[in-house]
Tab-separated table of C-alpha atoms in Angstrom:
chain	number	residue	atom	x	y	z
A	18	MET	CA	1.387	32.181	3.791
A	19	SER	CA	5.205	30.945	3.429
A	20	LYS	CA	5.247	27.112	2.931
A	21	GLN	CA	7.219	26.834	6.182
A	22	ILE	CA	4.998	28.978	8.371
A	23	ILE	CA	2.120	26.164	6.698
A	24	TYR	CA	4.202	23.285	7.578
A	25	ALA	CA	4.392	25.008	11.405
A	26	VAL	CA	1.100	25.496	11.893
A	27	VAL	CA	-0.320	21.870	11.130
A	28	SER	CA	2.470	20.778	12.823
A	29	MET	CA	1.405	22.744	15.586
A	30	LEU	CA	-1.973	21.858	15.183
A	31	CYS	CA	-0.949	17.715	14.966
A	32	LEU	CA	0.750	18.337	18.275
A	33	VAL	CA	-1.881	19.908	20.175
A	34	LEU	CA	-5.092	17.966	18.912
A	35	LEU	CA	-3.437	14.806	18.609
A	36	GLY	CA	-0.130	14.935	20.648
A	37	CYS	CA	1.821	13.705	17.672
A	38	SER	CA	5.528	12.828	17.736
A	39	GLU	CA	7.557	15.389	16.140
A	40	ALA	CA	9.120	13.860	12.991
A	41	LYS	CA	12.680	13.918	12.279
A	42	LYS	CA	14.080	15.197	8.986
A	43	ASP	CA	16.803	12.783	7.565
A	44	PRO	CA	19.609	15.134	5.725
A	45	GLN	CA	21.478	12.328	3.931
A	46	ASN	CA	17.754	11.207	2.198
A	47	GLU	CA	17.947	10.547	-1.159
A	48	PHE	CA	14.816	11.582	-3.172
A	49	ASN	CA	13.661	11.676	-6.762
A	50	TYR	CA	10.620	14.521	-8.200
A	51	LEU	CA	8.803	12.432	-10.966
A	52	THR	CA	6.022	14.971	-11.724
A	53	GLU	CA	5.180	18.642	-10.408
A	54	ALA	CA	1.325	17.478	-10.580
A	55	PRO	CA	-0.693	16.202	-7.667
A	56	ILE	CA	-0.859	12.116	-7.648
A	57	ASP	CA	-4.090	10.711	-6.960
A	58	LEU	CA	-3.038	7.014	-7.084
A	59	GLY	CA	0.288	5.670	-7.092
A	60	VAL	CA	2.111	2.019	-6.710
A	61	ILE	CA	5.795	1.233	-6.341
A	62	SER	CA	6.986	-2.060	-7.988
A	63	ASN	CA	8.264	-5.252	-6.755
A	64	ASP	CA	11.472	-4.536	-7.144
A	65	ALA	CA	11.223	-0.724	-6.333
A	66	ALA	CA	12.704	0.164	-9.813
A	67	ALA	CA	9.538	1.497	-10.934
A	68	VAL	CA	6.146	3.321	-10.036
A	69	ALA	CA	2.988	3.912	-11.641
A	70	PHE	CA	0.937	6.734	-10.675
A	71	LEU	CA	-2.423	8.476	-11.627
A	72	SER	CA	-2.519	12.443	-12.024
A	73	GLY	CA	-6.115	13.730	-13.229
A	74	SER	CA	-6.877	11.104	-16.516
A	75	LEU	CA	-2.939	10.594	-17.038
A	76	VAL	CA	-1.944	7.067	-15.744
A	77	THR	CA	2.343	7.147	-15.785
A	78	VAL	CA	5.255	4.838	-15.626
A	79	SER	CA	8.352	5.924	-14.978
A	80	ASP	CA	12.018	4.798	-13.676
A	81	ILE	CA	11.883	5.540	-10.080
A	82	ASN	CA	16.003	6.344	-10.090
A	83	THR	CA	16.037	8.194	-13.416
A	84	THR	CA	12.611	9.588	-13.113
A	85	LYS	CA	12.888	9.225	-16.900
A	86	ILE	CA	8.817	8.534	-18.500
A	87	LYS	CA	8.556	4.587	-19.578
A	88	ASN	CA	5.078	4.614	-20.736
A	89	GLN	CA	1.918	7.395	-20.443
A	90	PHE	CA	-1.444	6.463	-21.339
A	91	GLN	CA	-4.178	8.674	-21.734
A	92	LEU	CA	-7.531	7.474	-19.553
A	93	ASN	CA	-10.928	8.428	-19.910
A	94	LYS	CA	-11.846	11.442	-18.006
A	95	TYR	CA	-15.200	10.545	-17.411
A	96	LYS	CA	-14.461	6.962	-15.856
A	97	LYS	CA	-13.618	6.965	-12.423
A	98	VAL	CA	-10.476	4.755	-11.709
A	99	THR	CA	-10.541	3.028	-8.619
A	100	GLY	CA	-6.965	1.329	-8.757
A	101	ILE	CA	-3.832	0.571	-10.675
A	102	SER	CA	-0.982	-2.265	-10.151
A	103	LEU	CA	2.356	-3.104	-11.542
A	104	SER	CA	3.045	-6.900	-12.272
A	105	GLN	CA	6.219	-8.148	-10.360
A	106	ASP	CA	8.186	-8.174	-13.897
A	107	ASN	CA	7.162	-4.700	-14.212
A	108	ASN	CA	5.985	-5.408	-17.878
A	109	LEU	CA	2.255	-5.251	-17.309
A	110	LEU	CA	0.194	-2.355	-16.192
A	111	LEU	CA	-3.673	-3.227	-14.452
A	112	VAL	CA	-6.189	-0.139	-13.990
A	113	GLY	CA	-9.458	-0.584	-12.651
A	114	PHE	CA	-12.425	1.563	-13.382
A	115	GLU	CA	-15.545	1.183	-11.878
A	116	ASN	CA	-17.129	-2.264	-13.469
A	117	THR	CA	-14.177	-2.357	-15.808
A	118	LEU	CA	-10.168	-2.955	-15.877
A	119	ASN	CA	-7.775	-2.353	-18.806
A	120	VAL	CA	-4.734	-4.471	-19.227
A	121	TRP	CA	-1.147	-2.927	-20.758
A	122	ASP	CA	1.493	-4.621	-22.333
A	123	LEU	CA	4.305	-2.004	-21.189
A	124	LYS	CA	7.017	-3.211	-23.526
A	125	SER	CA	4.934	-2.457	-26.490
A	126	SER	CA	2.637	0.205	-24.780
A	127	LEU	CA	-0.114	-1.829	-26.126
A	128	LEU	CA	-3.532	-2.227	-24.573
A	129	LEU	CA	-3.772	-6.310	-24.183
A	130	GLY	CA	-7.657	-6.257	-23.237
A	131	GLN	CA	-10.487	-4.881	-21.671
A	132	PHE	CA	-12.874	-6.729	-19.224
A	133	THR	CA	-15.799	-6.521	-17.197
A	134	VAL	CA	-15.670	-7.573	-13.823
A	135	ALA	CA	-18.846	-7.735	-11.459
A	136	GLY	CA	-19.462	-8.629	-7.790
A	137	LEU	CA	-22.409	-10.965	-5.886
A	138	SER	CA	-24.628	-7.304	-5.825
A	139	GLU	CA	-26.069	-5.905	-8.606
A	140	PHE	CA	-24.394	-2.686	-7.110
A	141	ALA	CA	-20.783	-3.946	-6.958
A	142	LYS	CA	-18.178	-1.889	-7.866
A	143	ILE	CA	-14.116	-2.289	-8.226
A	144	SER	CA	-12.619	-1.385	-5.102
A	145	LYS	CA	-9.056	-2.912	-5.588
A	146	VAL	CA	-6.796	-4.585	-8.286
A	147	ALA	CA	-3.932	-6.388	-8.246
A	148	ILE	CA	-1.981	-8.099	-11.467
A	149	TYR	CA	0.895	-10.854	-11.040
A	150	ALA	CA	2.449	-12.483	-14.133
A	151	ASN	CA	4.639	-15.844	-15.158
A	152	PRO	CA	1.384	-16.762	-15.402
A	153	VAL	CA	-0.872	-13.564	-15.755
A	154	LEU	CA	-3.118	-13.138	-12.800
A	155	VAL	CA	-5.654	-10.752	-11.767
A	156	LEU	CA	-7.418	-10.009	-8.357
A	157	VAL	CA	-10.065	-7.671	-8.276
A	158	GLY	CA	-11.856	-6.962	-5.121
A	159	MET	CA	-15.516	-5.564	-4.673
A	160	THR	CA	-17.078	-2.903	-2.495
A	161	ASP	CA	-19.725	-5.443	-1.647
A	162	GLY	CA	-16.631	-7.781	0.041
A	163	THR	CA	-16.729	-10.239	-3.268
A	164	LEU	CA	-13.046	-11.123	-4.276
A	165	ASN	CA	-12.412	-12.421	-8.231
A	166	LEU	CA	-9.738	-14.027	-9.193
A	167	ILE	CA	-8.887	-14.189	-12.877
A	168	ASP	CA	-6.803	-16.962	-14.551
A	169	PHE	CA	-5.577	-16.079	-17.913
A	170	GLU	CA	-3.349	-19.485	-18.585
A	171	ASN	CA	-5.714	-21.265	-17.575
A	172	SER	CA	-9.057	-19.053	-18.515
A	173	LEU	CA	-10.573	-19.766	-14.841
A	174	THR	CA	-12.719	-17.147	-13.128
A	175	LYS	CA	-13.352	-17.693	-9.301
A	176	GLN	CA	-15.520	-15.704	-7.137
A	177	ALA	CA	-15.609	-15.508	-3.414
A	178	LYS	CA	-17.554	-13.717	-0.615
A	179	LEU	CA	-14.436	-13.074	1.847
A	180	HIS	CA	-16.123	-9.533	3.167
A	181	GLU	CA	-19.497	-8.092	4.226
A	182	ALA	CA	-18.097	-4.727	3.172
A	183	ARG	CA	-15.242	-2.701	0.865
A	184	ILE	CA	-12.187	-4.843	-0.119
A	185	SER	CA	-9.359	-2.357	0.821
A	186	HIS	CA	-6.330	-3.986	0.945
A	187	LEU	CA	-5.338	-7.093	-1.536
A	188	GLU	CA	-2.192	-8.878	-1.634
A	189	LEU	CA	-1.100	-12.428	-3.172
A	190	GLY	CA	1.881	-13.973	-1.471
A	191	GLU	CA	5.410	-14.882	-2.707
A	192	HIS	CA	4.771	-18.120	-3.284
A	193	ARG	CA	1.260	-17.664	-4.798
A	194	GLN	CA	-0.241	-19.868	-2.067
A	195	LEU	CA	-2.177	-17.261	-0.234
A	196	ILE	CA	-4.349	-14.076	-0.800
A	197	MET	CA	-4.146	-11.703	2.065
A	198	THR	CA	-7.132	-9.240	1.991
A	199	ALA	CA	-8.762	-6.883	4.082
A	200	GLY	CA	-11.658	-4.601	4.244
A	201	HIS	CA	-14.272	-1.987	5.895
A	202	ASP	CA	-15.887	-4.706	7.761
A	203	GLY	CA	-12.474	-4.847	10.315
A	204	GLN	CA	-11.540	-8.277	9.227
A	205	VAL	CA	-8.028	-9.322	7.468
A	206	LYS	CA	-7.829	-12.794	5.883
A	207	LEU	CA	-5.419	-15.245	4.440
A	208	SER	CA	-7.660	-17.331	1.556
A	209	HIS	CA	-6.329	-20.321	-0.220
A	210	ILE	CA	-5.784	-19.183	-4.044
A	211	ASP	CA	-6.908	-22.252	-5.153
A	212	SER	CA	-9.988	-22.830	-2.986
A	213	LEU	CA	-10.757	-18.987	-1.614
A	214	LYS	CA	-11.313	-20.533	1.316
A	215	SER	CA	-10.181	-18.478	4.724
A	216	LYS	CA	-6.907	-19.936	6.295
A	217	PHE	CA	-6.777	-17.298	8.702
A	218	SER	CA	-9.157	-14.490	9.838
A	219	TYR	CA	-8.816	-11.704	12.815
A	220	THR	CA	-11.658	-9.030	13.156
A	221	LEU	CA	-11.114	-5.417	14.284
A	222	PRO	CA	-13.765	-2.948	15.633
A	223	LYS	CA	-13.488	-0.768	12.773
A	224	ARG	CA	-12.563	-0.427	9.287
A	225	VAL	CA	-9.070	-1.357	8.245
A	226	THR	CA	-7.019	1.387	6.990
A	227	SER	CA	-3.839	-0.082	6.570
A	228	ALA	CA	-2.579	-3.557	6.094
A	229	ALA	CA	0.742	-5.512	4.872
A	230	THR	CA	2.054	-8.724	4.785
A	231	GLY	CA	5.553	-9.873	5.008
A	232	LEU	CA	7.301	-13.202	3.647
A	233	LYS	CA	5.581	-16.398	3.722
A	234	ASN	CA	2.527	-14.511	5.538
A	235	GLU	CA	4.422	-14.967	8.873
A	236	THR	CA	3.523	-11.711	10.155
A	237	LEU	CA	0.763	-9.608	9.271
A	238	PHE	CA	0.042	-5.838	9.926
A	239	VAL	CA	-2.708	-4.442	10.301
A	240	SER	CA	-4.827	-1.497	11.708
A	241	ASP	CA	-8.106	0.085	11.686
A	242	ALA	CA	-10.206	3.549	12.321
A	243	LEU	CA	-9.815	3.866	15.786
A	244	ASN	CA	-6.910	2.667	18.123
A	245	GLU	CA	-5.865	-0.700	16.999
A	246	GLN	CA	-2.805	-1.208	15.395
A	247	LEU	CA	-1.177	-5.152	15.298
A	248	LEU	CA	1.274	-7.477	14.324
A	249	LEU	CA	-0.283	-10.798	14.077
A	250	ARG	CA	1.675	-14.228	13.434
A	251	PRO	CA	-0.865	-16.362	11.881
A	252	PHE	CA	0.873	-19.457	11.804
A	253	SER	CA	2.729	-19.086	14.877
A	254	ASN	CA	1.823	-20.852	18.406
A	255	THR	CA	1.902	-18.009	19.508
A	256	ARG	CA	-0.833	-15.845	18.650
A	257	GLU	CA	-1.573	-13.445	20.776
A	258	PRO	CA	-1.124	-9.894	18.836
A	259	ILE	CA	1.625	-7.414	19.282
A	260	LYS	CA	0.122	-4.118	20.134
A	261	LEU	CA	1.781	-1.153	18.821
A	262	VAL	CA	3.292	1.287	21.373
A	263	TYR	CA	2.821	4.780	21.168
A	264	HIS	CA	2.346	7.733	23.464
A	265	GLU	CA	-0.800	9.636	22.112
A	266	ARG	CA	-4.305	8.485	22.391
A	267	PHE	CA	-4.736	7.302	18.910
A	268	ARG	CA	-2.881	7.528	15.997
A	269	TRP	CA	-4.011	7.286	11.722
A	270	PHE	CA	-2.807	4.908	9.749
A	271	ARG	CA	-3.052	5.036	5.666
A	272	ALA	CA	0.169	3.267	4.358
A	273	ALA	CA	2.931	0.404	5.467
A	274	ALA	CA	5.665	-2.185	4.666
A	275	LEU	CA	6.875	-4.766	6.533
A	276	SER	CA	10.834	-5.761	6.147
A	277	PRO	CA	11.961	-8.985	4.673
A	278	SER	CA	13.815	-9.986	7.329
A	279	GLY	CA	10.742	-9.565	9.800
A	280	ASP	CA	12.615	-6.942	12.025
A	281	TYR	CA	11.030	-3.637	11.134
A	282	LEU	CA	7.406	-2.146	10.531
A	283	ALA	CA	7.225	1.478	8.445
A	284	THR	CA	3.691	3.028	8.484
A	285	GLY	CA	2.424	6.094	6.660
A	286	SER	CA	0.313	8.612	8.757
A	287	SER	CA	-2.588	11.045	7.017
A	288	LYS	CA	0.428	13.540	7.011
A	289	TYR	CA	3.622	14.399	5.334
A	290	TRP	CA	5.735	12.043	8.078
A	291	TRP	CA	6.447	7.891	8.611
A	292	THR	CA	6.855	6.141	11.307
A	293	LEU	CA	9.525	3.372	11.718
A	294	TRP	CA	8.534	0.624	14.109
A	295	ASP	CA	10.668	-2.581	15.772
A	296	ALA	CA	8.181	-5.388	14.548
A	297	LYS	CA	9.468	-7.675	17.303
A	298	ASN	CA	7.718	-5.551	19.985
A	299	GLY	CA	5.633	-3.234	18.102
A	300	ARG	CA	7.480	-0.030	19.889
A	301	GLU	CA	8.506	2.654	18.604
A	302	ILE	CA	11.798	3.538	16.958
A	303	ASP	CA	11.462	6.962	15.547
A	304	ALA	CA	9.143	9.150	13.280
A	305	PHE	CA	10.773	11.045	9.813
A	306	ALA	CA	9.371	14.053	7.541
A	307	ILE	CA	9.045	13.132	4.171
A	308	GLU	CA	10.066	15.558	1.220
A	309	SER	CA	7.192	17.656	0.353
A	310	ALA	CA	6.117	20.515	-1.683
A	311	THR	CA	2.791	20.880	-0.256
A	312	SER	CA	1.523	21.163	3.701
A	313	THR	CA	-0.929	18.114	2.319
A	314	ALA	CA	1.662	15.741	1.285
A	315	MET	CA	1.143	12.366	2.603
A	316	ILE	CA	2.428	9.017	1.863
A	317	LEU	CA	0.705	6.701	-1.107
A	318	ASP	CA	3.012	3.826	-1.218
A	319	MET	CA	5.860	2.007	0.971
A	320	HIS	CA	8.344	-0.379	0.027
A	321	PHE	CA	11.108	-2.370	1.415
A	322	SER	CA	14.021	-4.123	-0.295
A	323	LYS	CA	15.997	-7.261	0.784
A	324	ASP	CA	18.662	-4.984	1.471
A	325	ASN	CA	16.246	-2.747	4.048
A	326	ILE	CA	16.114	0.090	1.786
A	327	LEU	CA	12.506	1.649	2.036
A	328	THR	CA	10.947	3.596	-0.655
A	329	THR	CA	7.904	5.789	-0.374
A	330	LEU	CA	6.058	7.521	-2.735
A	331	SER	CA	4.066	10.484	-1.798
A	332	SER	CA	0.942	12.352	-3.145
A	333	ASP	CA	3.296	15.072	-4.089
A	334	GLY	CA	5.064	13.101	-6.749
A	335	ILE	CA	8.016	12.585	-4.745
A	336	VAL	CA	10.082	9.433	-4.124
A	337	GLU	CA	12.536	8.725	-1.343
A	338	PHE	CA	14.898	6.384	-0.446
A	339	TRP	CA	15.642	5.379	3.189
A	340	ASP	CA	18.444	3.599	4.574
A	341	ILE	CA	16.333	1.643	7.442
A	342	ASN	CA	19.914	-0.037	8.591
A	343	THR	CA	21.616	3.566	9.127
A	344	LEU	CA	18.423	5.244	10.595
A	345	ALA	CA	17.815	2.114	12.908
A	346	SER	CA	21.717	2.214	14.029
A	347	SER	CA	22.133	5.936	14.445
A	348	LEU	CA	19.300	5.934	16.994
A	349	ASN	CA	20.465	3.236	18.805
C-alpha cells in the first residue's frame, strides 16, 4: 500500500470516527530532515537553533537550520530514557533515566556528572526533567508526584510533593521565579522556586496530556485526556477559563506552545497535523499537516520565536518552520 493511500485511509478514519477538521498543507513551508531513523524523544532549544533527540540508545544534538550533528552520545541500551533537556544557552544536555541523571557539557562533549534522584515513595521513578544554566538548576519530576530541584551553585536540593500522581509537564518561568508543573492527577500548578509552595492551582477531571505557559506565566494552556482544553489567566482579575472551540465531540492534544505575544496557541494532535488557535478567545484558526515520512508521524515538541515563527519537531525526525504571521493574515 502506497504512502498516499495510507494517509488517505488514516484521514478518512479520523473524519468518520472523530469528525476531525481537514488539515491543510502549506506549500511555502520550510522543513529539514534531521535523521532517517524514527525519534523516540525530542526537544527544541530555547532559541530554536538546536534540537536534541533520542533514537534507540543514541542521543544526538543537531543544528536545526543546517542539520549538522554537533554532539552524539551512546547510551546504555538497557537503561530506559525517561526525558531529555537542553539548557537555554545550549551548552548543557540532561538525560534522565529511571532513577539517575547524566549531564554533558556540549562544548567539550564531556560527561560532567551522574546523579541519583529519588522521590518520596521508594518506588518512584523519574518522569520529566529540565535543565537551566547560569546558574545551573535541574528540575526532576517523579512518578509519585514529587518535584526535586537541584541547585548546583549553592549545593542545595529541595523536594516537595506537588502532585498525587506522575508529573508529566515541567517548566521554569523566564525570570526563574515560578515552576509550572502538571500531572496525571489532572492538576496544573505554579509553584514558587524558593519554597516550592503553590501560588496557583487548577484541577481538570482527567490526567493532563499537554501544557504550556506563556511569558511571565500570564497565560497557561492545559488539556486533559477527556475533553477539557483550557486557557487560564492565573494572575488576572478575570479568572474564568477560556475553552477551546471546535466542532468535534473531542480532540486529543499531545504538545502545545504559546506565542510570546500571547495572541496564538499551537497544539499538536496524536496524528500528523497541528492546530493554530486564537489565544484571546479559544477559537480555531486552522489546522495544518506536517511533513511526514510515515503514517504514524506526530509532533514531539513545538516552539514559538519572538518573531512568531513556530518550529515543530516530529517523530519522523523532521523539523518545520511556520511563519504564523503569514498564515494568520492569509486566513483573515
